[in-house]
PDB file of C-alpha atoms in Angstrom:
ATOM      1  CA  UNK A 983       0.000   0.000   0.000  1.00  0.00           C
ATOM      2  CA  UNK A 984       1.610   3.654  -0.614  1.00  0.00           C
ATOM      3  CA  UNK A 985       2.490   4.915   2.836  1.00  0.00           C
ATOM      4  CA  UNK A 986       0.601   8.374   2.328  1.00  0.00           C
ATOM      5  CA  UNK A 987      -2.603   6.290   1.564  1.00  0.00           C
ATOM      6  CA  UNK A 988      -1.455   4.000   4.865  1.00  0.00           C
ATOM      7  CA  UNK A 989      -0.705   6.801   6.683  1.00  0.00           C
ATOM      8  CA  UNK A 990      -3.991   8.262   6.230  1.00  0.00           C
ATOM      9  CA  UNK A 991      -5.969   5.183   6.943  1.00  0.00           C
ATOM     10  CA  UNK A 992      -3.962   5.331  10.443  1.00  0.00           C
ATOM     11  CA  UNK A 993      -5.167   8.632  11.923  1.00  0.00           C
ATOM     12  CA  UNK A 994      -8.229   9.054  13.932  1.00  0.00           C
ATOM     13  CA  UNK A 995     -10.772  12.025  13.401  1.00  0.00           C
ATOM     14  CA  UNK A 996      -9.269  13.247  16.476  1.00  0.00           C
ATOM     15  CA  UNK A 997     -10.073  17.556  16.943  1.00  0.00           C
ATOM     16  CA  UNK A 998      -7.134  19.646  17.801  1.00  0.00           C
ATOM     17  CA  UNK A 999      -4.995  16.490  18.342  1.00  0.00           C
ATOM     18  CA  UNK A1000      -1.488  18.331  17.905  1.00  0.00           C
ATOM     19  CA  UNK A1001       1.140  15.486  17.389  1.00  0.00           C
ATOM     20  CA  UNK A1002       4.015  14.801  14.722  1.00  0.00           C
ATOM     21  CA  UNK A1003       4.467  11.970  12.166  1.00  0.00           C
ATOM     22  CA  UNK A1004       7.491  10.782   9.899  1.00  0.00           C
ATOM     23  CA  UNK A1005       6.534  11.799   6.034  1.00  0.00           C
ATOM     24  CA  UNK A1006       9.378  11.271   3.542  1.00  0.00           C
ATOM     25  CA  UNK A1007      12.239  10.919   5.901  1.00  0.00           C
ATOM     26  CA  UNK A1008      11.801  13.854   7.531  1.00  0.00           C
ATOM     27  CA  UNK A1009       9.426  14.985  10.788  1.00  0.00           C
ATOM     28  CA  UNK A1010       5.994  16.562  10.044  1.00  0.00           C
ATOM     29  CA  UNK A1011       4.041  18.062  12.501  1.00  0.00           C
ATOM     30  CA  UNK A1012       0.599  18.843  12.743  1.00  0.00           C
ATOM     31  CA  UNK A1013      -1.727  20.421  14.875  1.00  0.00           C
ATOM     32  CA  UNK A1014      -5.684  18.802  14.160  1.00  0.00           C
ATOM     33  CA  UNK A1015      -5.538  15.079  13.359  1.00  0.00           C
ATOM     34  CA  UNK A1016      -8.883  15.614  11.332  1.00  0.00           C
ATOM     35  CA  UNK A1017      -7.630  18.304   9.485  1.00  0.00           C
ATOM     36  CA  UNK A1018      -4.271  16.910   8.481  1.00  0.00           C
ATOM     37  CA  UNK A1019      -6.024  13.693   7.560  1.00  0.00           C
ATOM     38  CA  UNK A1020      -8.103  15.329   4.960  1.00  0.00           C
ATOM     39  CA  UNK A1021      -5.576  17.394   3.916  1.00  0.00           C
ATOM     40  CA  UNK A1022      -3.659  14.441   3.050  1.00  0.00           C
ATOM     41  CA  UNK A1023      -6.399  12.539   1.097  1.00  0.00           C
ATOM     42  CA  UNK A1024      -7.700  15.513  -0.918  1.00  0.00           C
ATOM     43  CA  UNK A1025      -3.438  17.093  -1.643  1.00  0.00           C
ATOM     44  CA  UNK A1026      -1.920  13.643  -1.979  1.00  0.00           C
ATOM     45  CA  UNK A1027      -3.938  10.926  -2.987  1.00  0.00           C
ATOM     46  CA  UNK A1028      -6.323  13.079  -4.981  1.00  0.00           C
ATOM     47  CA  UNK A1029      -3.801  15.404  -6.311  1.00  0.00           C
ATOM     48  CA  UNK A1030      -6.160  18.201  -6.635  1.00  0.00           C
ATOM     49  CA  UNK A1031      -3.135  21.088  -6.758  1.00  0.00           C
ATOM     50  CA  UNK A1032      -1.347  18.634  -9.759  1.00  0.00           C
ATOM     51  CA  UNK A1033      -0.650  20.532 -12.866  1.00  0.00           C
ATOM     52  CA  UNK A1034       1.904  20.250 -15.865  1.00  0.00           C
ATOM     53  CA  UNK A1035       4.686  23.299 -15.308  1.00  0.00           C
ATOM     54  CA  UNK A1036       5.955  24.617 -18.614  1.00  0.00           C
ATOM     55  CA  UNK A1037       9.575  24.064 -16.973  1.00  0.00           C
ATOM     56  CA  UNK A1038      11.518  22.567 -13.891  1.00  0.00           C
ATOM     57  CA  UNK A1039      12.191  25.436 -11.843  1.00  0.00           C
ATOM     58  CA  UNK A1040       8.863  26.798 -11.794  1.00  0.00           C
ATOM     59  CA  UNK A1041       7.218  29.231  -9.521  1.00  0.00           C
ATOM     60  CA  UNK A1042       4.870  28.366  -6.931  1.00  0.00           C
ATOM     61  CA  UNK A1043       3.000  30.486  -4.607  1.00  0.00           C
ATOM     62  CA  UNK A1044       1.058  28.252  -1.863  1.00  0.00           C
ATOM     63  CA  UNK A1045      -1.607  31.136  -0.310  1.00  0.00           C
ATOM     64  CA  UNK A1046      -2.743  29.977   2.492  1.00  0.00           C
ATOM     65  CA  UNK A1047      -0.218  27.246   3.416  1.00  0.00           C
ATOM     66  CA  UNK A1048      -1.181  26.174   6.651  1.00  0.00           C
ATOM     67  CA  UNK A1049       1.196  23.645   8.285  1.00  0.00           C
ATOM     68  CA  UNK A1050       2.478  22.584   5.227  1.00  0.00           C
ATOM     69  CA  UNK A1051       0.851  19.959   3.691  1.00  0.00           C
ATOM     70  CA  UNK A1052      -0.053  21.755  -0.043  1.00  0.00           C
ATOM     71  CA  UNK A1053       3.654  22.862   0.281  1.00  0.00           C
ATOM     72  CA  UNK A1054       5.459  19.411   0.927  1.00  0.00           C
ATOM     73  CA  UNK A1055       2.876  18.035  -2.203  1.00  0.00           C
ATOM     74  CA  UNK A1056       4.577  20.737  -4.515  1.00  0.00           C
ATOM     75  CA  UNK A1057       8.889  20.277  -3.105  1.00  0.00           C
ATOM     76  CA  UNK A1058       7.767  16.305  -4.032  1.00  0.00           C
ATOM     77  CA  UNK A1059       5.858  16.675  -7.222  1.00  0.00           C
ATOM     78  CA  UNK A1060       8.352  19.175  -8.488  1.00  0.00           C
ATOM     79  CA  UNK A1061      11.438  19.105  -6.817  1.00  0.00           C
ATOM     80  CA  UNK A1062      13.104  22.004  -8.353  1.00  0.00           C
ATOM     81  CA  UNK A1063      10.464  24.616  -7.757  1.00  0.00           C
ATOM     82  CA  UNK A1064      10.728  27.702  -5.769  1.00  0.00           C
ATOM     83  CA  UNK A1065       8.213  27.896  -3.460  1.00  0.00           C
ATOM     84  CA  UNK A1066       6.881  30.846  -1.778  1.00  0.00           C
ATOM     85  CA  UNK A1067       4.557  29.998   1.083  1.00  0.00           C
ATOM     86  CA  UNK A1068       2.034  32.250   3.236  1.00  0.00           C
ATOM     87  CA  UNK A1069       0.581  31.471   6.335  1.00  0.00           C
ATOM     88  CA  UNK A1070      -1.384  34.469   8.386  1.00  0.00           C
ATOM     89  CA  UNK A1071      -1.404  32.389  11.975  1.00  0.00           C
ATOM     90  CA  UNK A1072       0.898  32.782  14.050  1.00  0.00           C
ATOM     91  CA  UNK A1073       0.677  29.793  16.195  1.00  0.00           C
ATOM     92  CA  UNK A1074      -0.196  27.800  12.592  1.00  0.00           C
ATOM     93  CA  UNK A1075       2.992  29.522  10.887  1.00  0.00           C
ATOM     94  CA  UNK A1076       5.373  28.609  13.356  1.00  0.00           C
ATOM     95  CA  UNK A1077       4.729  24.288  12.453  1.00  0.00           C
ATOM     96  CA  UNK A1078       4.741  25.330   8.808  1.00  0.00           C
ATOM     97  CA  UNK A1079       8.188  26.874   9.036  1.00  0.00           C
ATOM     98  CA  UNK A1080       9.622  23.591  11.756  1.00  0.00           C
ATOM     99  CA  UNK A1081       7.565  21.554   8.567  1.00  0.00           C
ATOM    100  CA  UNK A1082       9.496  23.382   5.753  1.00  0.00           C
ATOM    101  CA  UNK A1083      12.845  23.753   7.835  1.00  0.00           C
ATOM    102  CA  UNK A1084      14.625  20.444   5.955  1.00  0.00           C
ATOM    103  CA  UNK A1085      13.827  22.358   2.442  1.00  0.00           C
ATOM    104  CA  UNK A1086      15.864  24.850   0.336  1.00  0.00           C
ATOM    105  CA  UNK A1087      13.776  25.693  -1.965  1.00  0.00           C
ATOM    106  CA  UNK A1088      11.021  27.036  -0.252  1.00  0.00           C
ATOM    107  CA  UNK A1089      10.534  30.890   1.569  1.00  0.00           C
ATOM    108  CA  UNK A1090       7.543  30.974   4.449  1.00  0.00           C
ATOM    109  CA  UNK A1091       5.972  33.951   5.254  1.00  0.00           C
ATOM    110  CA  UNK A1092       4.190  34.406   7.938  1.00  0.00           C
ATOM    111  CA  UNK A1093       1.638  37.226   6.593  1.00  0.00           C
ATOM    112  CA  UNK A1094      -2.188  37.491   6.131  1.00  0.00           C
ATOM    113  CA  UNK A1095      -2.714  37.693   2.464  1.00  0.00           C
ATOM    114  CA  UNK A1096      -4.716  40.638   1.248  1.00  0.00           C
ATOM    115  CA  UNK A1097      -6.248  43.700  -0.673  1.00  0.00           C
ATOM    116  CA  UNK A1098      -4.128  45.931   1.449  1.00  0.00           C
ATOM    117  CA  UNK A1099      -0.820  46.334   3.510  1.00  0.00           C
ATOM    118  CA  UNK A1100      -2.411  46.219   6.964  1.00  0.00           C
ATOM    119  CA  UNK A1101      -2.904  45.061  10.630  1.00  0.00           C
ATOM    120  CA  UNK A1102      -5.991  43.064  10.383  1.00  0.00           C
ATOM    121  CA  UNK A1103      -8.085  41.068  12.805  1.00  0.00           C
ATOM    122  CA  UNK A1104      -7.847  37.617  12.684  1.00  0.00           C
ATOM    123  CA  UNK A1105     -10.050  34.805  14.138  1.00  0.00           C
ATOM    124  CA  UNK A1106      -7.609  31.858  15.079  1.00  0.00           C
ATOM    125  CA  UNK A1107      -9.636  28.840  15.464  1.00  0.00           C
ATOM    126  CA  UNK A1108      -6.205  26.893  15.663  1.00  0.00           C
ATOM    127  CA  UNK A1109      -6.757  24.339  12.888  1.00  0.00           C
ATOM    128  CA  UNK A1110      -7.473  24.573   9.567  1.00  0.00           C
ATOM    129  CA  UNK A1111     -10.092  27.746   9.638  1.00  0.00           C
ATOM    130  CA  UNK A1112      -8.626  30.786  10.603  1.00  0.00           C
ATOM    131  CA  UNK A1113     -10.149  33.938   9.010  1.00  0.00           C
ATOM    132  CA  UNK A1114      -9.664  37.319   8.583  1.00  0.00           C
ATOM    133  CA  UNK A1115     -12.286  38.866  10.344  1.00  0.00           C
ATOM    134  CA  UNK A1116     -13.743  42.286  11.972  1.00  0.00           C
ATOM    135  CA  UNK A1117     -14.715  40.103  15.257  1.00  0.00           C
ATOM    136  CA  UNK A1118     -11.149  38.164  15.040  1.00  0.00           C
ATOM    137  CA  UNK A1119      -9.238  37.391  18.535  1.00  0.00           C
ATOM    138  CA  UNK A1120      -6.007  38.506  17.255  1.00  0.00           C
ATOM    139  CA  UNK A1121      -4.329  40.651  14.790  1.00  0.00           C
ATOM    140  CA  UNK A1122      -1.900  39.765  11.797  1.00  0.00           C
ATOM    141  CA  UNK A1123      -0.175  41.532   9.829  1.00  0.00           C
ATOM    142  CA  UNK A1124      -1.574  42.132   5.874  1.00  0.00           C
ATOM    143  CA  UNK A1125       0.039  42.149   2.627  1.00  0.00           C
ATOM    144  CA  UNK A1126      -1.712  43.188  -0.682  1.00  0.00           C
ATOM    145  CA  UNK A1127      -1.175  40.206  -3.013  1.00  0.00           C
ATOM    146  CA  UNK A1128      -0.931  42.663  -5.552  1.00  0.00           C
ATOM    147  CA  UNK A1129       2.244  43.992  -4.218  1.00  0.00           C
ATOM    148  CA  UNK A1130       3.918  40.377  -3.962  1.00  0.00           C
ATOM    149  CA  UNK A1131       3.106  39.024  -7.629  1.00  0.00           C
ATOM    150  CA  UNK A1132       3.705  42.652  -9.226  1.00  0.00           C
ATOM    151  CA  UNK A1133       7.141  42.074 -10.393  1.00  0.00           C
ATOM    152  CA  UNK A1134       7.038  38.444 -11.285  1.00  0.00           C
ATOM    153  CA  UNK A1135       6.991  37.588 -14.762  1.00  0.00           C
ATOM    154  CA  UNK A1136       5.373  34.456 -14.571  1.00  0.00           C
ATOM    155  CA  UNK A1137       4.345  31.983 -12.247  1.00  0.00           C
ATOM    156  CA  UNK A1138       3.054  28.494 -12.901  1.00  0.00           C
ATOM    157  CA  UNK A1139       0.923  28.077  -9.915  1.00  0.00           C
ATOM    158  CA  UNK A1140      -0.935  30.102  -7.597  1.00  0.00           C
ATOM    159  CA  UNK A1141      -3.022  28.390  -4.919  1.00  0.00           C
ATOM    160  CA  UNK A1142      -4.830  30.470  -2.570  1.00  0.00           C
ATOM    161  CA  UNK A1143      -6.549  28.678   0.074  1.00  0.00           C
ATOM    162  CA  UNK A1144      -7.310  31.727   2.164  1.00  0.00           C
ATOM    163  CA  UNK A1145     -10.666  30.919   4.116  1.00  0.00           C
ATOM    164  CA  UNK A1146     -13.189  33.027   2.420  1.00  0.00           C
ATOM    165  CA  UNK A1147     -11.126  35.952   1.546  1.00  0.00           C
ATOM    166  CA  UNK A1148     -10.490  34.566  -1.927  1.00  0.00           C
ATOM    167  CA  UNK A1149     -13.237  36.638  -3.646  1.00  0.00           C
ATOM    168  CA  UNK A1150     -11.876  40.122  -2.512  1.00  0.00           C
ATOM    169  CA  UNK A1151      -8.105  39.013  -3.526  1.00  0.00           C
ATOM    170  CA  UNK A1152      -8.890  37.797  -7.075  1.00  0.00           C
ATOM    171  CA  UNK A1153     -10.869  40.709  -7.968  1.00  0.00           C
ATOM    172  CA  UNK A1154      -7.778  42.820  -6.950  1.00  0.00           C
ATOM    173  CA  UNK A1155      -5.035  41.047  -9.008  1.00  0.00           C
ATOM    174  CA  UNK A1156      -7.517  40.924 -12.335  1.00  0.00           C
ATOM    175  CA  UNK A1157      -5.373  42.936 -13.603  1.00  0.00           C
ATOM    176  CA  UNK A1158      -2.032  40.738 -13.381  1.00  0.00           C
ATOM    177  CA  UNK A1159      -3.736  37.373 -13.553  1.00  0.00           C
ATOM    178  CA  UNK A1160      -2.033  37.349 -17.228  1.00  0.00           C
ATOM    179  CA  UNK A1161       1.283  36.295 -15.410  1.00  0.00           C
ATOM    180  CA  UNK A1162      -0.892  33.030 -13.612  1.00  0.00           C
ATOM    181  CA  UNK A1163      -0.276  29.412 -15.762  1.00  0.00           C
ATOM    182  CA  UNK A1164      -2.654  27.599 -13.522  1.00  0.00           C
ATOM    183  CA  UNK A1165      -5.039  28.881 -10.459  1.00  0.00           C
TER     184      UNK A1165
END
């Protein structure tokens, strides 16, 4: 059996479970057993981020990385990408960058993507679910998407997983999205 597919049939549905695993050679923590279960069935066994890049070294942006899961799918599906991954939580940011710490390849960020270069509220909810949010029980700091892809002349993926906040983003990068290969 592939060990992602065993590994997932080996974790519980377990909420807020915080605990660490072995996932190609290296350690990989996580902080919600449910959440990191699904994560790993829809990223890895369903592939749903898998594209064709035009190149090798292509240019990934993972929006709304999490602990890492999206990201370790793209360093192993395409090894010599650089990989530029945001993650607004705090607590949440600080496994993604222990996850990402065996990896050259890859910058983390620890920013809330957004339509504007701000100090937003933030609703940490500690798993997979955090939102920006007027009513949010901490504050993060914001960076306008636009700003980050502006001098990039192409990149082959952008994934933004972002909780919600997708809508706003898109509508203010329309007029880059000519630089985006897949989305």
């Amino acid at each position: 059996i592939d060990p992602i597919k065993e590994l997932f049939l080996s974790l519980k549905n377990s909420r807020y479970k915080k605990c660490s695993v072995e996932l190609f050679s290296n350690r990989f923590r996580y902080v919600d057993e449910l959440t990191f279960k699904y994560m790993l069935k829809e990223i890895f066994i369903d592939e749903t981020y898998r594209f064709k890049p035009k190149n090798q070294e292509c240019i990934i942006y993972d929006i709304g990385a999490n602990i890492g899961v999206s990201t370790l799918y793209f360093i192993k599906k395409y090894p010599n990408a650089k990989i530029k991954a945001y993650e607004a939580d705090k607590d949440i940011f600080e496994v993604l960058k222990e996850n990402m710490s065996f990896y050259k390849n890859v910058e983390v960020f620890n920013k809330a993507v957004w339509i504007k270069n701000k100090t937003l509220k933030f609703n940490q909810e500690c798993s997979d679910c955090g939102a920006i949010c007027n009513e949010g029980n901490i504050t993060v700091e914001g960076i306008r998407l636009f700003d980050i892809l502006k001098d990039e002349k192409e990149i082959d993926l952008l994934k933004i997983d972002i909780e919600g906040a997708e809508n706003r983003v898109f509508f203010d990068i329309v007029n880059i999205l000519e630089i985006v290969e897949n989305l």
